[in-house]
XYZ file of C-alpha atoms in Angstrom:
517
model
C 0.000 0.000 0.000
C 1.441 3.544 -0.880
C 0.571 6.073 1.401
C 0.374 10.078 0.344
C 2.319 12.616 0.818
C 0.686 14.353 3.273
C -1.414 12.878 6.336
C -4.520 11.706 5.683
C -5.470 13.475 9.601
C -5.232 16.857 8.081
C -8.346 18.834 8.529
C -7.180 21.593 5.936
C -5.721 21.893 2.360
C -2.803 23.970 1.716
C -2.631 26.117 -1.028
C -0.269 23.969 -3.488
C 0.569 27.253 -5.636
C 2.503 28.845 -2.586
C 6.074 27.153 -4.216
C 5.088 28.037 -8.051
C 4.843 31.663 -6.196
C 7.747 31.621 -4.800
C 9.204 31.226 -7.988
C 11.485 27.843 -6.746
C 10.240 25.319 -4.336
C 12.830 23.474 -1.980
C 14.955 20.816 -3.412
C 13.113 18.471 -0.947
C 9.845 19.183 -1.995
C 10.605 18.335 -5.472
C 12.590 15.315 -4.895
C 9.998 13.511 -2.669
C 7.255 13.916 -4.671
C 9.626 12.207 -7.506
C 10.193 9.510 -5.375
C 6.817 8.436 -3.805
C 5.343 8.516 -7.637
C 7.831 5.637 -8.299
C 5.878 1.965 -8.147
C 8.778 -0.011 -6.601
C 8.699 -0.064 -3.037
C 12.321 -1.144 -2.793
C 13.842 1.452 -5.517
C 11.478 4.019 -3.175
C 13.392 2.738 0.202
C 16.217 3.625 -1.326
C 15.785 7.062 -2.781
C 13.656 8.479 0.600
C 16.604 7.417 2.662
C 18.788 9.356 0.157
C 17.271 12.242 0.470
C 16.895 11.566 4.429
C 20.529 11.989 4.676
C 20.503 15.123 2.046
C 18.135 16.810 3.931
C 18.015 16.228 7.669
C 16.943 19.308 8.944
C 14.502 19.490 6.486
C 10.855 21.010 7.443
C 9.443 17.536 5.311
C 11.185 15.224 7.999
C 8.032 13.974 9.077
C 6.787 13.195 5.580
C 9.898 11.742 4.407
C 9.622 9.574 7.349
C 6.505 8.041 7.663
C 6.975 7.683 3.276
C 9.884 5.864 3.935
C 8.201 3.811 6.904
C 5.408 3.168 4.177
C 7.969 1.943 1.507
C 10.066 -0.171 4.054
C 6.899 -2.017 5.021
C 5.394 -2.108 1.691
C 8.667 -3.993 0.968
C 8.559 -6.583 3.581
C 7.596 -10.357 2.798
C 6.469 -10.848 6.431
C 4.726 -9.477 9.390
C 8.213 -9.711 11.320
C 10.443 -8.458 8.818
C 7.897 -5.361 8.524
C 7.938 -4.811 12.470
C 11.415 -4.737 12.045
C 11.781 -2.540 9.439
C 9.375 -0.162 10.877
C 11.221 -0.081 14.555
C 14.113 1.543 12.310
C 12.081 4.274 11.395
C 10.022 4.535 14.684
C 13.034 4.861 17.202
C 14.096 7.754 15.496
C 11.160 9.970 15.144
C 10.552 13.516 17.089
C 8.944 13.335 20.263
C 6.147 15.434 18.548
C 5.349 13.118 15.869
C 5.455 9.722 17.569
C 1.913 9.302 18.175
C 0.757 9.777 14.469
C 3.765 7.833 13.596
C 2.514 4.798 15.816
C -1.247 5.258 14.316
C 0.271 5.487 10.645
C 2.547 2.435 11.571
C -0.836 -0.014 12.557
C -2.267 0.982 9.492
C -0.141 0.328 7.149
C 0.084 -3.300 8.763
C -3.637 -3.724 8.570
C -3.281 -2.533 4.740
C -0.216 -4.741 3.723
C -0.587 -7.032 0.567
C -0.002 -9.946 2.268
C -1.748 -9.087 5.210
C -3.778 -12.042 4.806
C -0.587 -14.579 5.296
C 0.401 -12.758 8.293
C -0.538 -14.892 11.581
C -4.047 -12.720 13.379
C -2.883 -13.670 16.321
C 0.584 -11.743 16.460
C -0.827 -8.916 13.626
C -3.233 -8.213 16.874
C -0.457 -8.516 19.266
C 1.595 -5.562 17.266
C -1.718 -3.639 17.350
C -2.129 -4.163 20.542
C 1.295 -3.089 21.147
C 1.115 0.556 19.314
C -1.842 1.212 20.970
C 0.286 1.132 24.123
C 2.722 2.954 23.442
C 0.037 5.282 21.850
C -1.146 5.669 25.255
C 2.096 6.284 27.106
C 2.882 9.118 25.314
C -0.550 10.505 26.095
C 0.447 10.269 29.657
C 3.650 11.794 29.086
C 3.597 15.434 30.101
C 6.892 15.978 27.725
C 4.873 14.981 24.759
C 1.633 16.837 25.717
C 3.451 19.721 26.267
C 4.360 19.621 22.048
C 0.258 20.457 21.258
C -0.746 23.943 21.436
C -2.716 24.464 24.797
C -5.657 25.970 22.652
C -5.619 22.264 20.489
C -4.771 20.003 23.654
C -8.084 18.779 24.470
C -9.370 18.261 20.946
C -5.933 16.486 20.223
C -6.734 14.016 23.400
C -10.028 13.565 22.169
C -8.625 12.570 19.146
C -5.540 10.495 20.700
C -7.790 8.245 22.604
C -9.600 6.528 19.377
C -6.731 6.895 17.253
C -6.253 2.964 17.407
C -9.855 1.266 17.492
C -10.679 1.312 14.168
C -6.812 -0.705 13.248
C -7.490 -2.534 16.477
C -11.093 -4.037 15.426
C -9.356 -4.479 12.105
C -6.732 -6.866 14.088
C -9.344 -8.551 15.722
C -11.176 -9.313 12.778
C -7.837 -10.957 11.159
C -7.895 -13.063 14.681
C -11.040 -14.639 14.052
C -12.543 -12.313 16.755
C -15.538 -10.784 14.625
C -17.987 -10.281 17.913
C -15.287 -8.570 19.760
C -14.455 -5.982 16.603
C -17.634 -5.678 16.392
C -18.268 -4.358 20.429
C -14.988 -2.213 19.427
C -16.521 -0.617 16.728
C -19.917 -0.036 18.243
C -18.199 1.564 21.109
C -16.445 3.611 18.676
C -19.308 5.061 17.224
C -20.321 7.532 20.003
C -16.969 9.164 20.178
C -14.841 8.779 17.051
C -14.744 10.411 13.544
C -17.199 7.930 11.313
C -14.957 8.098 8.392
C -14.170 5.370 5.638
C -12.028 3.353 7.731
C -14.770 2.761 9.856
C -16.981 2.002 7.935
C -15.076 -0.296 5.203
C -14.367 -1.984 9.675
C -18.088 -2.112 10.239
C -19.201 -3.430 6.456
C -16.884 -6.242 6.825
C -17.483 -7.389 9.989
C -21.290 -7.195 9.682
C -20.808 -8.953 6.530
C -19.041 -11.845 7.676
C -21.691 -12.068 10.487
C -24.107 -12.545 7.765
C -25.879 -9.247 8.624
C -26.095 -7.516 5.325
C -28.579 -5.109 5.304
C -25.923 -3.694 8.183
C -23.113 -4.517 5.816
C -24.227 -2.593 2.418
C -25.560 0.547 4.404
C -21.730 0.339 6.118
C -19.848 -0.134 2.369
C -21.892 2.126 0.469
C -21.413 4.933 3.127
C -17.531 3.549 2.843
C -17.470 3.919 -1.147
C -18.991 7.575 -0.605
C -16.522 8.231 2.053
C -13.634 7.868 -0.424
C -12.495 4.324 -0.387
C -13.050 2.975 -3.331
C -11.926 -0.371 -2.534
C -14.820 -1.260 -0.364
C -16.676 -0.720 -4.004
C -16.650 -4.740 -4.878
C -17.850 -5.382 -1.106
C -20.703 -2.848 -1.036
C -21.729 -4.459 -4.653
C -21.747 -7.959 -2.991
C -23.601 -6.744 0.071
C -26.205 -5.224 -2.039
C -26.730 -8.467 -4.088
C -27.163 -10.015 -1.047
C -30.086 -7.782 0.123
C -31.808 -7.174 -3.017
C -31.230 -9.654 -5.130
C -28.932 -8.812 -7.339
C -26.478 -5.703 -8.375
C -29.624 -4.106 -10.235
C -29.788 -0.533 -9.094
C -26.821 -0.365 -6.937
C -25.310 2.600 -9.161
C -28.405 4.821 -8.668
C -28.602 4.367 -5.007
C -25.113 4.629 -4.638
C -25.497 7.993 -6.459
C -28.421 8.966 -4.197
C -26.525 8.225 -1.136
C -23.935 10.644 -1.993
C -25.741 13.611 -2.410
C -27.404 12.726 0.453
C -26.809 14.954 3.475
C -25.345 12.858 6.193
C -27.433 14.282 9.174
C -30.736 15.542 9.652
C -30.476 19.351 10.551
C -32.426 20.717 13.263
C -35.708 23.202 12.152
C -34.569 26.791 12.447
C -36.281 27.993 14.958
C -36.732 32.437 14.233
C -35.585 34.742 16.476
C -39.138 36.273 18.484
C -37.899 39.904 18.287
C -35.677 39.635 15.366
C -34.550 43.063 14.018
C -33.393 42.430 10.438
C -30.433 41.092 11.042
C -29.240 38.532 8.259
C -25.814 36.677 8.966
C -23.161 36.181 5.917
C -21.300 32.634 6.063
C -18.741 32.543 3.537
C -17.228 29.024 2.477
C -13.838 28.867 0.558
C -13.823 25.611 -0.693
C -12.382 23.150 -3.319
C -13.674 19.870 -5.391
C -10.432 18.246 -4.973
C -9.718 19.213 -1.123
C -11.016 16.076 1.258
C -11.743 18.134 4.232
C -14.071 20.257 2.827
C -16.447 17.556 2.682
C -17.606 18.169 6.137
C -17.950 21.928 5.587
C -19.542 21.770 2.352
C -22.426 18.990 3.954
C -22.549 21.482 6.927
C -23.069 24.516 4.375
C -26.226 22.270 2.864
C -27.674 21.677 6.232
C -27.788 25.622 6.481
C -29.290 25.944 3.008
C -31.834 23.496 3.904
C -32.861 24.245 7.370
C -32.438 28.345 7.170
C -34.641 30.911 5.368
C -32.070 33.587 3.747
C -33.589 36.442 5.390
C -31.924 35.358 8.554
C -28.845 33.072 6.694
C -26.772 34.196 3.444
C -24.707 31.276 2.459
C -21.750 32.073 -0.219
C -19.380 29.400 -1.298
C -16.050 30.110 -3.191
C -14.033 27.465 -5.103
C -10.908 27.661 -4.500
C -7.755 25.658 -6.935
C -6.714 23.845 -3.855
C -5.078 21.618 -3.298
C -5.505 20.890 -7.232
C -7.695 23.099 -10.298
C -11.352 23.470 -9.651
C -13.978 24.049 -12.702
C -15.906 26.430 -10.651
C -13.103 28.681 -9.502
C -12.945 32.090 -11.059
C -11.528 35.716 -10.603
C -13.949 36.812 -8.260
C -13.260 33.881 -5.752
C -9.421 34.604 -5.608
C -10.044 38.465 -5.146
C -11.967 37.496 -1.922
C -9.265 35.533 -1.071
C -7.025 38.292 -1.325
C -9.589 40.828 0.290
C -9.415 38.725 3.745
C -5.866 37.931 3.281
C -3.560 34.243 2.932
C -2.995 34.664 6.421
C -6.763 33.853 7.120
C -7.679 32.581 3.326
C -4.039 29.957 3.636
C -6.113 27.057 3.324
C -9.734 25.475 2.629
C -12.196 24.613 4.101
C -12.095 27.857 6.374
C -15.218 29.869 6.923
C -15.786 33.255 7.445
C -19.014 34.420 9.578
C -19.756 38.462 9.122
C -16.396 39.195 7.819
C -14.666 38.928 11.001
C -15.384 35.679 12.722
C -13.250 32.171 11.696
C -15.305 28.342 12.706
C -12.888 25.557 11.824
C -14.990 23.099 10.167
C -13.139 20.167 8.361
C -13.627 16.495 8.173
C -14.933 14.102 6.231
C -18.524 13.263 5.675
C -18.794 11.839 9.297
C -17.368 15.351 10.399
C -20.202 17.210 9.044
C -22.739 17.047 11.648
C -19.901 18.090 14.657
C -19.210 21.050 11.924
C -22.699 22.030 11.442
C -22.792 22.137 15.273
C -20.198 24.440 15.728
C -21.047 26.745 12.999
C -24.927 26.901 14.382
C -23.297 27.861 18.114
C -21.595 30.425 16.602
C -24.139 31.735 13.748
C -27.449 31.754 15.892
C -26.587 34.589 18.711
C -25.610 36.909 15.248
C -29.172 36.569 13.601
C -30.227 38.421 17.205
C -28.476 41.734 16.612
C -29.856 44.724 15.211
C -29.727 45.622 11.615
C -27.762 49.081 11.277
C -29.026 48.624 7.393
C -31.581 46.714 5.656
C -31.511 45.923 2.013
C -33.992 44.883 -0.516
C -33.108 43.740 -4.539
C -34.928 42.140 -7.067
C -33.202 40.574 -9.947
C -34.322 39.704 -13.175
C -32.271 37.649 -16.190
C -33.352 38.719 -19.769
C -31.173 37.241 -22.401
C -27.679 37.067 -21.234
C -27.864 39.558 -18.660
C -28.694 39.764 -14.892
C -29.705 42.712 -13.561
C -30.142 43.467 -9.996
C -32.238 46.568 -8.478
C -30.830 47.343 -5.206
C -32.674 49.614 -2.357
C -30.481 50.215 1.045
C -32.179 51.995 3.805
C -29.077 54.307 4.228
C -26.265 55.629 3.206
C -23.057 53.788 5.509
C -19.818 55.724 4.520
C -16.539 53.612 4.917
C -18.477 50.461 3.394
C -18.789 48.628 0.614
C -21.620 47.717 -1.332
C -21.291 44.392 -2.681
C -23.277 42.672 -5.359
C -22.681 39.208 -6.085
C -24.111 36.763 -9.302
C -24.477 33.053 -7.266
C -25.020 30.360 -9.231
C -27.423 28.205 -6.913
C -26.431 24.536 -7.856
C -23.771 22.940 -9.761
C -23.126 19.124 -10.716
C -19.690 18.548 -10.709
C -17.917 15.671 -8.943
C -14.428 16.340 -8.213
C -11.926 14.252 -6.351
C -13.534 14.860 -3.202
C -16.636 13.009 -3.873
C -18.985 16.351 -3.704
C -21.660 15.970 -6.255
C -23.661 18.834 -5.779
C -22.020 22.172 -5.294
C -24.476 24.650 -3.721
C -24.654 29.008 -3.880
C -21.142 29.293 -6.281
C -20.031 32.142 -6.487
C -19.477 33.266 -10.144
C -19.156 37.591 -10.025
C -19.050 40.324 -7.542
C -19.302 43.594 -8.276
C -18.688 46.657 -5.406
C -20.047 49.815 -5.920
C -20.149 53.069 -4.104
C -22.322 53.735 -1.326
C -25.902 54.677 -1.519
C -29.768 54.538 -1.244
C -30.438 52.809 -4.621
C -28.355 51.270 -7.341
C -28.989 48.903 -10.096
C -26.221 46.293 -11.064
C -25.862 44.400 -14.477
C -23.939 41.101 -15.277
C -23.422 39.761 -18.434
C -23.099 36.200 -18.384
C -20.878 35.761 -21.496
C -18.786 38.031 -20.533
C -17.988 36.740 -17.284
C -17.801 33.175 -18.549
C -14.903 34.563 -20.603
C -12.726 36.404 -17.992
C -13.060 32.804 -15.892
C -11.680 31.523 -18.732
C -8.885 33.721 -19.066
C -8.235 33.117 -15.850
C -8.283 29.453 -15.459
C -6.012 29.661 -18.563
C -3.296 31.547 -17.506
C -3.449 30.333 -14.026
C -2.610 26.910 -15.091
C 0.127 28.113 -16.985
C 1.607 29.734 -14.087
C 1.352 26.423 -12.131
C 2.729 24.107 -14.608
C 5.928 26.302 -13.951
C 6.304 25.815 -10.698
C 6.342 22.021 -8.705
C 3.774 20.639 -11.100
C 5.419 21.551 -14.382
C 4.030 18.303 -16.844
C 0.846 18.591 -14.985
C -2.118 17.563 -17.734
C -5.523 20.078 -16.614
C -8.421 18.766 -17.213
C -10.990 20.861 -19.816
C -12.303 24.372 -18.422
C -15.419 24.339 -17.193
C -16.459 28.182 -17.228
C -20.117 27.863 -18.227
C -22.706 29.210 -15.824
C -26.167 27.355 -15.690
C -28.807 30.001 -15.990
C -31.771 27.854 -14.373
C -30.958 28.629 -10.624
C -29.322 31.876 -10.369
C -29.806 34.204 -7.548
C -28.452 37.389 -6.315
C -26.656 38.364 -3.458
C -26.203 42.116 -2.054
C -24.658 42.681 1.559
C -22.850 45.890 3.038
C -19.139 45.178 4.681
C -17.079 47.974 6.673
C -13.740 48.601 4.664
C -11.785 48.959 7.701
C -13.058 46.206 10.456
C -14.874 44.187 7.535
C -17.813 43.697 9.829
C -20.498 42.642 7.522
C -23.461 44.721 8.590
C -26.104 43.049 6.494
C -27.351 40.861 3.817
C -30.083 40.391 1.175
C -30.931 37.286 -1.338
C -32.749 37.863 -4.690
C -33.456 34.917 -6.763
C -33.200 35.621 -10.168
C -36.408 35.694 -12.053
């Protein structure tokens, strides 16, 4: 099994254009990504341990490492030859990194190609025996001490079912299906439900003969991103409906399905015309958004825009995005890398930042969050209130602002929203919700009327994309191939979006939705 470059516990993307920027990225950079593309696990070994020695104060370390811990174990025949291998790399790892080293270290075990000749018994017993020393360094005040105080207790929470999921794994390889089955239950109320769980649960329930269990578990694995549980979920469905009949649409349906039930909004009794702006920077290829994007939905479904204005910008990161445009990196820019460094991140009003990544089992803790901190804004007074209509005739959008007054210091911001797109990037998003295509900012006043030409703005995306990828392909992924520009703009569900933001503390004072007749 070849694992990627970076860890798959990230919660965030990182811009990937940050090194074509910089005009030259480190020697490092460019000579691990070389190496992990290679397909030979031993001529891999060998080149990660080269540049080990080339580099070892390099800021990659922990990459390079647990790359060449993948490699070394990758290469070896047998479950104590891999032990062995990995204790190399293990013993020598930063205090800081050990526990995600240990975690990484079961799973590529679990995940080995000849897992299946290894002996359960002693697979569980090496399990058994990073989960230990998982735990010792969680009761080691030197390596606590290495987490930020501000991410200690959501690192513990973390820490303490970091191993379940590789341990009911184990157990299952043992024979012991009942037992990974209590694990996994257990794990349930207080882990991340993510595909490794539930590619566990589909196979366990499946060799307890409990498919109607097992398909829910592999089809919810398959939309999760592991698209080896595909074959499984396929037999599982067989099993419960009599054949693989159908198992495509549902699968479909499942995806776009949102993954909790959101709570009805409940209004505000003495609400003052206050509307709340959540802005989304996003991306179809970045994994963490998933649970930010799903948590987005759950807004769009469960609050009326006069209290809730949802915008969603598509970002080229980690990789190109059809939906991004000009007006999405100019926002970027507006709030600054230093807040904009990464996606998912969320911005409430213009001022306030919610983390909210995951994967699709993150999205209902994300929602959560967002809701604590977006409810007790909808409460405060309105120092403006807007009203717009918007109308599309031929190519063009026009929107017919009215603001009650005149706020100096602000600007007035129109934006053309695009209210669903089908698009299914690498993430596994299917349905992409309020896109953000155009934004236009005019100067402050009681009425205005604002015009978009679609064409038009279909054509400076595509400028855009165009020379942005040419920029890119001469930086770290020079020989990149991009796949075709999509810069068309559906004109069935458009909608318009006016709100009023303070130039200097970018307080967002208010908000207005049109949709676009």
């Amino acid at each position: 099994m070849k694992f990627p470059l970076l860890s798959a516990a990230l919660t965030m993307c990182f811009c990937t254009g940050i090194f074509a920027q910089q005009q030259q990225a480190p020697p490092e950079y460019a000579e691990l990504r070389a190496a992990i593309q290679s397909l030979d696990a031993p001529a891999r070994v060998k080149e990660l341990k080269r540049i080990k020695a080339a580099y070892p104060s390099s800021t990659l370390i922990f990459q390079i490492d647990m790359n060449l811990l993948s490699a070394l174990t990758e290469s070896a025949d047998s479950l104590e030859k891999a032990l062995a291998d990995q204790k190399e790399i293990l013993d020598e790892i930063k205090l800081q990194y050990k526990f995600s080293a240990f975690v990484n270290a079961t799973s590529m075990l679990i995940g080995h190609s000849k897992v299946d000749d290894f002996s359960g018994d002693e697979l569980l017993k090496a399990v058994q025996g990073y989960k230990a020393k998982g735990n010792e360094l969680i009761a080691n005040p030197d390596f606590m001490a290495t987490i930020p105080e501000n991410y200690r207790e959501q690192a513990l929470n973390s820490y303490k079912t970091a191993f379940e999921i590789p341990l009911a794994n184990a157990q299952m390889k043992a024979g012991n299906n009942k037992v990974a089955l209590d694990i996994l239950e257990k794990y349930k109320t207080t882990g991340t439900l993510n595909a490794g769980y539930y590619t566990a649960l589909g196979e366990v329930l499946f060799s307890l003969e409990r498919f109607d269990g097992a398909m829910n578990a592999l089809m919810s694995a398959v939309t999760e991103g592991n698209s080896s549980a595909l074959e499984n979920a396929k037999k599982a469905y067989a099993k419960v409906k009599g054949s693989e009949d159908g198992f495509e649409v549902a699968l479909k349906a499942l995806r776009t399905q949102l993954p909790f039930h959101p709570p009805p909004f409940k209004a505000p009794e003495n609400w003052q015309g206050k509307a709340v702006l959540a802005e989304l920077f996003t991306g179809s290829e970045c994994p963490p958004c998933v649970a930010a994007d799903f948590a987005f939905d759950g807004f769009i479904e469960s609050y009326p825009t006069k209290y809730l204005v949802i915008l969603e910008y598509h970002l080229p990161i980690p990789l190109y995005d059809p939906m991004m445009n000009p007006t999405a990196i100019k926002r970027q820019s507006y709030y600054g890398r230093n807040v904009i460094g990464g996606t998912p991140t969320i911005v409430i009003n213009g001022v306030h930042s919610i983390p909210a990544g995951g994967g699709r089992g993150a999205a209902l803790g994300s929602f959560n969050r967002l809701k604590e901190g977006i409810d007790p804004l909808i409460n405060h007074v309105a120092e403006v209130t807007i009203t717009a209509k918007a109308t599309l005739s031929g190519d063009e959008v026009k929107v017919d602002c009215e603001f009650s007054s005149v706020i100096e210091n602000a600007d007035y911001n129109v934006i053309l929203v695009q209210g669903m797109e089908e698009f299914e990037g690498g993430n596994g998003i299917i349905h992409h919700k309020m896109v953000v295509r155009e934004m236009t900012t005019i100067s402050p006043a009681t009425s205005a009327t604002v015009s978009f030409n679609i064409p038009e703005s279909e054509k400076a995306t595509e400028d855009h994309v165009t020379e942005w990828s040419k920029t890119i392909n001469q930086g770290i992924f020079s020989g990149s191939k991009w796949p075709q520009i999509n810069f068309k703009i559906d004109r069935k569900d458009l909608k318009a979006v006016v709100f009023i933001q303070h130039k200097e503390s970018k307080q967002v004072l208010n908000a207005f939705v049109a949709d676009v007749k």
